[in-house]
XYZ file of C-alpha atoms in Angstrom:
530
model
C 37.020 39.367 -36.139
C 34.195 36.594 -35.461
C 34.867 33.658 -33.091
C 32.326 30.788 -32.898
C 32.216 27.833 -30.503
C 30.098 24.681 -30.630
C 27.432 23.519 -28.489
C 26.195 20.523 -30.433
C 26.833 18.303 -27.516
C 23.993 19.723 -25.222
C 20.634 18.717 -26.160
C 17.806 21.247 -26.908
C 14.865 21.280 -24.599
C 11.855 20.005 -26.281
C 9.209 22.491 -27.930
C 6.997 21.796 -24.967
C 9.177 22.998 -21.709
C 8.528 24.603 -18.389
C 11.694 25.503 -16.655
C 10.380 25.191 -13.321
C 9.035 21.582 -13.995
C 12.354 20.793 -15.448
C 14.308 21.610 -12.240
C 11.654 19.778 -9.936
C 12.429 16.800 -12.161
C 16.087 17.134 -12.011
C 16.016 16.995 -8.225
C 12.942 14.379 -7.734
C 15.611 11.824 -6.597
C 17.323 13.804 -3.805
C 14.247 14.764 -1.588
C 16.212 15.231 1.612
C 19.038 17.294 0.166
C 19.429 20.907 1.237
C 18.481 23.168 -1.646
C 18.601 26.393 -0.038
C 19.800 27.814 3.336
C 19.177 31.186 4.690
C 19.364 32.984 8.186
C 16.109 31.435 9.185
C 16.669 27.817 8.222
C 17.024 25.174 5.385
C 14.652 24.004 2.615
C 15.165 20.501 1.306
C 14.210 19.738 -2.258
C 11.269 17.806 -1.337
C 9.896 20.898 0.777
C 10.838 23.320 -2.090
C 8.999 21.015 -4.454
C 5.821 21.046 -2.520
C 5.905 24.902 -1.781
C 6.433 25.415 -5.557
C 3.456 23.612 -6.503
C 1.327 25.181 -3.678
C 2.430 28.713 -4.930
C 1.479 27.730 -8.377
C -1.783 26.584 -7.343
C -2.409 29.636 -5.114
C -1.530 32.168 -7.760
C -3.969 30.689 -10.015
C -6.647 30.549 -7.325
C -5.966 34.232 -6.910
C -6.985 35.006 -10.497
C -3.750 35.401 -11.897
C -3.886 33.959 -15.497
C -1.332 32.357 -17.797
C 1.157 34.682 -19.185
C 0.167 37.488 -16.645
C 2.875 39.162 -14.758
C 3.438 39.011 -10.881
C 6.030 41.703 -9.435
C 8.545 39.765 -7.179
C 10.120 42.365 -4.931
C 11.785 40.222 -2.204
C 15.066 40.141 -0.525
C 17.122 36.864 -1.084
C 15.575 34.252 1.217
C 14.283 30.630 0.989
C 10.956 32.109 -0.174
C 12.376 33.877 -3.243
C 12.725 30.598 -5.229
C 9.296 29.484 -4.236
C 7.681 32.520 -5.549
C 9.927 32.717 -8.680
C 9.551 29.353 -9.657
C 5.966 28.857 -8.451
C 4.903 31.517 -10.795
C 6.787 29.766 -13.925
C 5.330 26.389 -12.904
C 1.930 27.843 -13.403
C 2.758 29.537 -16.670
C 2.596 33.014 -14.883
C 5.454 35.351 -15.543
C 7.536 36.547 -12.450
C 8.990 40.185 -12.936
C 11.965 40.119 -10.455
C 12.881 43.348 -9.481
C 15.775 45.244 -7.743
C 15.093 45.789 -3.918
C 17.133 48.881 -3.870
C 15.159 51.134 -6.006
C 12.608 53.857 -4.760
C 8.862 53.850 -4.752
C 8.613 56.061 -8.087
C 10.628 53.044 -9.685
C 8.303 50.376 -8.530
C 5.336 52.465 -9.533
C 6.743 52.569 -12.897
C 7.405 48.775 -12.929
C 4.008 47.873 -11.984
C 2.489 50.010 -14.651
C 4.903 48.855 -17.313
C 4.384 45.326 -16.414
C 0.802 45.566 -15.373
C 1.477 42.910 -12.849
C -1.630 41.376 -11.378
C -0.085 40.370 -8.036
C 3.077 41.378 -5.774
C 5.055 39.027 -3.888
C 7.139 41.427 -1.559
C 9.208 40.908 1.530
C 7.886 42.426 4.711
C 10.907 44.948 5.097
C 10.069 46.186 1.631
C 6.319 46.549 2.003
C 6.258 50.294 3.205
C 8.068 51.245 -0.141
C 5.707 48.950 -2.218
C 2.734 50.565 -0.435
C 3.856 54.016 -1.452
C 4.333 52.959 -4.834
C 0.879 51.703 -5.172
C -0.565 55.041 -4.269
C 1.826 56.592 -7.084
C 0.569 54.161 -9.664
C -2.689 54.248 -11.789
C -2.302 50.544 -12.083
C -4.528 48.304 -9.612
C -3.049 45.117 -8.015
C -5.476 42.781 -6.604
C -3.152 40.424 -4.565
C -0.136 41.240 -2.383
C 1.552 38.395 -0.722
C 3.903 39.352 2.177
C 6.974 37.266 3.070
C 8.077 37.386 6.708
C 6.044 40.246 7.590
C 7.439 42.839 10.282
C 4.253 44.456 11.114
C 0.444 43.488 11.020
C -1.029 43.211 7.597
C -3.892 45.100 6.238
C -6.915 43.241 5.223
C -5.693 43.541 1.451
C -2.427 41.688 2.062
C -1.792 38.082 2.482
C 1.105 36.630 4.522
C 3.190 34.285 2.399
C 2.670 31.026 4.562
C -0.897 31.509 4.678
C -1.074 32.066 0.983
C 0.487 28.746 0.388
C -1.176 26.765 3.151
C -4.558 27.370 1.658
C -3.855 25.454 -1.300
C -3.063 21.873 -2.288
C 0.081 21.416 -4.304
C -0.486 21.669 -8.155
C -0.112 18.470 -9.897
C 0.532 19.536 -13.553
C 2.780 22.244 -14.573
C 1.563 24.736 -17.403
C 2.178 23.305 -20.719
C 4.385 25.967 -21.647
C 6.472 26.067 -24.847
C 10.340 26.608 -24.694
C 9.976 29.910 -26.539
C 7.011 31.260 -24.185
C 7.591 34.025 -22.065
C 9.144 32.761 -18.665
C 10.173 35.555 -16.677
C 11.320 39.372 -16.897
C 14.185 41.238 -15.460
C 14.687 44.819 -15.568
C 17.863 46.274 -16.990
C 19.778 48.678 -14.630
C 18.338 51.752 -16.133
C 21.778 53.527 -16.038
C 20.588 55.788 -18.790
C 16.696 56.458 -19.015
C 13.873 54.279 -17.663
C 14.684 50.560 -16.856
C 14.078 48.253 -19.669
C 11.880 45.050 -19.160
C 13.831 42.358 -20.602
C 11.596 39.327 -21.458
C 13.294 35.864 -21.198
C 11.929 32.381 -22.266
C 11.389 29.308 -20.291
C 14.352 27.799 -22.009
C 16.920 30.730 -21.718
C 17.963 29.635 -18.113
C 18.237 26.083 -19.297
C 20.728 27.165 -21.989
C 22.810 29.206 -19.544
C 22.801 26.436 -16.864
C 24.052 23.851 -19.503
C 26.585 25.814 -21.486
C 28.081 27.823 -18.526
C 27.161 26.387 -15.105
C 27.892 22.974 -16.239
C 30.284 23.234 -19.048
C 32.351 25.745 -18.132
C 32.292 26.089 -14.203
C 31.751 22.392 -13.704
C 29.600 22.679 -10.788
C 28.969 19.703 -8.831
C 25.898 18.183 -6.733
C 28.233 18.465 -3.441
C 28.828 22.217 -3.999
C 27.517 24.889 -1.763
C 26.941 27.971 -3.897
C 27.017 31.589 -2.321
C 26.468 34.711 -4.622
C 27.211 38.250 -3.553
C 24.885 39.345 -6.722
C 21.359 39.222 -5.687
C 18.712 36.896 -7.322
C 17.041 39.681 -8.945
C 19.999 40.182 -11.080
C 20.746 38.180 -14.238
C 24.053 37.143 -12.714
C 22.707 36.288 -9.348
C 19.761 34.294 -10.676
C 22.183 31.928 -12.358
C 24.800 31.743 -9.558
C 21.976 31.169 -6.887
C 19.251 29.412 -8.626
C 19.452 28.194 -11.897
C 22.998 26.569 -11.778
C 22.871 25.056 -8.454
C 19.594 23.465 -8.968
C 20.452 22.115 -12.439
C 23.165 19.948 -10.661
C 21.418 19.261 -7.338
C 23.569 21.694 -5.120
C 23.065 23.689 -2.253
C 22.777 27.430 -2.204
C 23.573 29.753 0.647
C 21.180 32.893 0.301
C 21.752 36.190 2.132
C 19.175 39.007 2.406
C 21.584 41.779 3.702
C 24.043 43.689 1.694
C 27.139 41.789 0.819
C 29.767 43.870 2.796
C 33.129 42.043 3.512
C 32.010 41.139 6.904
C 28.828 39.632 5.899
C 30.521 37.627 3.262
C 33.284 36.340 5.805
C 30.667 35.208 8.143
C 29.078 32.792 5.732
C 32.295 31.864 4.006
C 33.431 30.561 7.673
C 30.089 28.734 8.261
C 28.373 31.211 10.446
C 24.965 30.523 8.881
C 23.480 27.304 8.796
C 26.675 25.504 9.512
C 27.322 24.985 5.735
C 30.664 26.389 4.073
C 30.384 27.718 0.571
C 32.744 25.950 -1.888
C 31.659 28.325 -4.728
C 31.469 32.041 -4.464
C 30.214 34.615 -7.002
C 31.410 38.046 -6.766
C 32.403 41.240 -8.410
C 35.700 43.257 -8.678
C 34.392 45.994 -6.378
C 33.692 43.436 -3.609
C 36.946 41.773 -4.028
C 38.780 44.736 -3.670
C 36.835 45.696 -0.252
C 37.632 42.142 0.815
C 41.307 42.129 0.312
C 41.589 45.354 2.033
C 39.514 44.378 4.903
C 41.728 43.533 8.096
C 39.422 40.535 8.916
C 40.357 38.732 5.874
C 40.087 35.287 6.544
C 43.215 33.022 6.187
C 43.270 30.419 3.248
C 42.783 27.430 5.547
C 39.767 28.706 7.247
C 37.606 28.621 4.097
C 36.260 25.965 1.879
C 36.567 27.680 -1.630
C 37.104 25.803 -4.614
C 35.768 28.108 -7.162
C 35.434 31.790 -7.420
C 33.730 33.652 -10.354
C 33.473 37.397 -11.052
C 31.272 39.570 -13.326
C 29.816 42.786 -13.601
C 32.904 44.739 -14.685
C 36.077 43.510 -15.779
C 38.644 42.218 -13.298
C 41.756 44.025 -12.998
C 44.578 41.383 -13.158
C 46.265 42.791 -9.892
C 43.259 42.002 -8.062
C 42.912 38.512 -9.298
C 46.767 37.840 -8.887
C 46.483 38.999 -5.120
C 43.364 36.963 -4.206
C 45.064 33.782 -5.849
C 48.098 34.665 -3.838
C 45.936 34.778 -0.645
C 43.407 31.888 -1.063
C 45.241 29.666 -3.740
C 42.046 30.001 -5.832
C 41.771 31.820 -9.048
C 38.968 34.173 -9.785
C 37.359 33.147 -13.007
C 36.377 36.417 -14.611
C 33.662 36.539 -17.224
C 31.280 39.031 -18.932
C 27.478 38.556 -19.169
C 24.318 40.681 -19.519
C 20.759 40.980 -18.789
C 19.949 40.581 -22.435
C 22.127 37.388 -22.776
C 21.082 36.279 -19.058
C 24.425 35.140 -18.066
C 28.033 35.094 -19.031
C 29.072 34.475 -22.728
C 32.594 35.237 -22.744
C 34.867 34.027 -19.881
C 38.097 32.589 -18.501
C 38.049 28.761 -17.617
C 38.812 27.403 -14.048
C 41.663 25.503 -15.714
C 42.687 28.352 -17.589
C 42.821 31.859 -16.465
C 44.323 34.549 -18.106
C 44.237 37.516 -16.112
C 43.810 40.932 -17.774
C 41.564 39.482 -20.210
C 37.824 38.206 -20.067
C 38.825 34.871 -21.570
C 37.400 33.040 -24.439
C 33.754 32.739 -25.883
C 31.591 30.191 -23.761
C 30.962 27.085 -26.078
C 27.524 27.719 -27.756
C 28.179 31.496 -28.249
C 29.461 33.231 -31.033
C 31.422 36.620 -30.690
C 32.159 39.464 -33.349
C 33.868 42.759 -32.980
C 32.630 45.398 -35.183
C 34.621 48.757 -35.968
C 32.732 52.233 -36.754
C 32.668 51.193 -40.387
C 30.403 48.183 -39.641
C 33.420 45.913 -40.580
C 34.994 43.301 -38.536
C 38.151 44.640 -36.860
C 41.485 42.793 -36.916
C 43.011 41.298 -33.655
C 44.612 43.892 -31.626
C 42.020 46.737 -32.596
C 39.114 47.679 -30.514
C 35.691 46.919 -31.631
C 32.030 46.901 -30.597
C 31.066 43.460 -29.091
C 28.166 41.582 -30.307
C 26.936 38.148 -29.128
C 24.968 35.278 -30.910
C 23.724 32.652 -28.541
C 20.660 30.692 -27.600
C 19.938 32.466 -24.253
C 19.477 35.950 -25.662
C 16.326 37.742 -24.704
C 13.105 37.994 -26.608
C 12.750 41.639 -26.589
C 12.478 44.892 -24.266
C 8.715 44.966 -23.240
C 6.793 47.596 -25.028
C 10.163 49.241 -26.356
C 10.423 48.470 -30.210
C 13.062 51.006 -30.755
C 15.463 49.754 -28.016
C 14.745 46.337 -28.949
C 15.728 46.787 -32.526
C 18.862 48.887 -31.479
C 19.907 45.827 -29.224
C 18.434 42.731 -30.920
C 19.755 42.637 -34.524
C 18.715 39.478 -36.283
C 20.521 36.884 -34.594
C 22.996 39.137 -32.743
C 22.615 41.055 -29.402
C 24.579 44.338 -29.335
C 26.563 44.514 -25.856
C 27.520 47.951 -25.719
C 30.972 46.995 -24.729
C 34.258 47.465 -26.665
C 36.670 44.687 -26.743
C 40.076 43.627 -28.337
C 40.571 40.190 -29.552
C 44.324 38.945 -28.665
C 46.307 36.491 -30.650
C 45.526 33.609 -28.242
C 41.841 33.990 -28.820
C 41.158 35.821 -25.514
C 39.497 39.018 -25.405
C 40.389 42.076 -23.455
C 37.917 44.530 -22.066
C 38.348 48.257 -23.511
C 35.295 49.815 -21.652
C 31.827 50.667 -22.522
C 31.107 51.947 -26.205
C 30.105 55.309 -24.638
C 33.031 55.333 -22.313
C 35.946 54.968 -24.632
C 37.905 58.112 -24.812
C 39.916 59.628 -27.877
C 43.131 61.233 -26.473
C 45.571 62.753 -29.086
C 43.305 60.967 -31.573
C 44.129 57.683 -30.052
C 41.530 55.531 -28.148
C 42.077 55.139 -24.442
C 40.085 52.723 -22.456
C 39.111 54.024 -18.982
C 39.554 50.546 -17.584
C 42.992 50.150 -18.519
C 43.819 53.440 -16.733
C 41.860 52.426 -13.531
C 43.343 49.018 -13.343
C 46.849 50.687 -13.502
C 45.761 53.091 -10.811
C 44.392 50.324 -8.420
C 47.946 48.629 -8.720
C 49.111 51.508 -6.305
C 49.335 50.448 -2.820
C 47.300 53.280 -1.573
C 44.559 53.218 -4.132
C 41.487 51.334 -3.371
C 39.367 52.187 -6.280
C 39.335 54.658 -9.497
C 37.123 55.682 -12.077
C 38.218 57.491 -15.361
C 36.429 59.746 -17.734
C 37.069 62.330 -20.263
C 37.429 65.835 -19.578
C 38.136 68.653 -21.659
C 41.420 70.848 -21.063
C 41.837 74.651 -21.638
C 42.069 74.009 -25.423
C 38.820 71.870 -25.569
C 40.805 68.678 -26.135
C 39.858 65.547 -24.367
C 42.053 64.404 -21.543
C 41.584 61.740 -18.989
C 40.427 62.713 -15.388
C 40.640 60.164 -12.588
C 38.489 60.013 -9.403
C 40.555 58.021 -6.957
C 39.327 56.501 -3.537
C 42.412 55.717 -1.194
C 42.508 53.019 1.107
C 41.847 53.720 4.873
C 44.930 54.920 6.386
C 46.811 55.374 3.212
C 47.761 58.533 1.570
C 49.486 59.582 -1.766
C 49.207 62.739 -3.961
C 48.403 63.655 -7.430
C 52.053 63.917 -8.892
C 52.851 60.458 -7.342
C 49.933 58.744 -9.089
C 50.549 60.496 -12.314
C 54.085 59.172 -12.306
C 52.945 55.726 -11.246
C 50.958 55.722 -14.515
C 53.280 57.086 -16.688
C 55.836 54.566 -15.693
C 53.338 51.820 -16.742
C 51.393 52.916 -19.745
C 51.781 54.811 -22.791
C 52.289 58.585 -22.380
C 49.047 59.877 -23.751
C 47.181 57.505 -21.148
C 48.065 59.029 -17.936
C 45.355 61.004 -16.176
C 45.919 64.655 -16.620
C 43.564 65.594 -13.709
C 43.073 63.557 -10.544
C 40.552 64.080 -7.876
C 40.635 62.348 -4.466
C 36.931 61.282 -3.452
C 35.418 59.223 -0.487
C 33.514 56.692 -2.772
C 32.320 56.562 -6.370
C 28.506 56.294 -7.767
C 27.693 52.723 -8.514
C 24.764 50.811 -9.673
C 23.179 48.180 -7.171
C 25.325 45.533 -8.977
C 28.484 47.509 -8.116
C 29.170 48.810 -11.596
C 30.962 52.334 -11.520
C 28.468 54.753 -13.150
C 30.846 56.752 -14.933
C 28.112 58.965 -16.557
C 27.367 60.309 -13.209
C 30.648 61.617 -12.806
C 30.545 63.041 -16.197
C 27.445 64.755 -15.019
C 29.227 66.164 -12.155
C 31.908 67.614 -14.315
C 29.077 69.183 -16.704
C 27.627 70.952 -13.738
C 30.762 72.291 -12.655
C 31.227 73.975 -15.778
């Protein structure tokens, strides 16, 4: 089954297109409007414009040439968009990386990207310094944002780096299809993949999703639990709000419920978010937190979710408390942002909604043919924001980018109303008694139990060597239940072959930095037990 939606109403960028220049032009007539707010202050659009141009000039003066890479290892703060867009303005390619990785990971990324400079937060400088000692690749410029200790002679303070340059007057004459920036995949299996995006790709995600689906406004204050180095967070906290002249609230610390609530209530900069972007794991933690704010205490008008499928019970409980639906969608690093989504005006909990206009979706069976409605198939996407390649990885590039189509690695079912329901990752799907079982479906049922906070389901061989479902369950604080009760609970709600034959109670689940449950880690643990 193939579903296509139209994007003909959106004007394509011209052949000569620099995304940073585009955003500065969009906001040139709102100089005093707050662009970014963090724990230390506010950056107006005029101040942002000047700092981006100074960064572009400073990187060029430091000897970084067009299309060379700059590693961006920074916590979310007002310096982040300056570094990212300053590099793009100069035609230099920022490589935004996860701030929660190890020195070994950064050493690999430095060598793989051949970054000529690094922009780093002071708190992360020790990890970067260790990575530099582990890497054979030499970096000639290290610029430190908000240093927490005296810098070495080879390191430069961010403010000093900017102050030494007059603002650049001209953006690099890049093409829409020129490399604009890299994002690394999560690397859940094997080394992270350097995903190369063009200057035009973020333009398309803003036009097709941020404006057309979410309908963001200039008056909005946007706040994302997902960090800027993620594809989801980059759209949420930079591309989308800047494309409409909105304000973004940035947070460097982990998005715990208490940290999120503080900002919902205007505890940073006096601004209260009207738009919040989160993930199901975070929403579950918030709803279980005794400090959950009352509906009338917040200013939320729009709430988005991605990263993993949203259980319907979670969305319904959030809506009951706050009076705002959670708009669930799915995107990927490879497609840059969301391509399949519910709508603020049309939410179908339990589904991921409809194709985003401008993207084409198809579901393919094991025989390579399209599957009928109601049958699970591998999800492929075609759309204008697809990445160019995985840098230096031709095999993986060919596996994922197949002509005009991008293979997502997810399995979905198309419903009669045109919505799509998530069935799990292609490599997470289970066959029990010869029938496909979606781990997500079992997990979503388990978390409906009042004592269950989170659940993850994998396949486990029984004494006969047959695959059965095993659930790892995290209980809510102060709650209790037992294996028999949970099995009965699932049996009463799903087909008999789907209930978990094995249940193990755990204190937490392994996750990626984006909050996605790493079922492969649980499978590894089971294999080691054997």
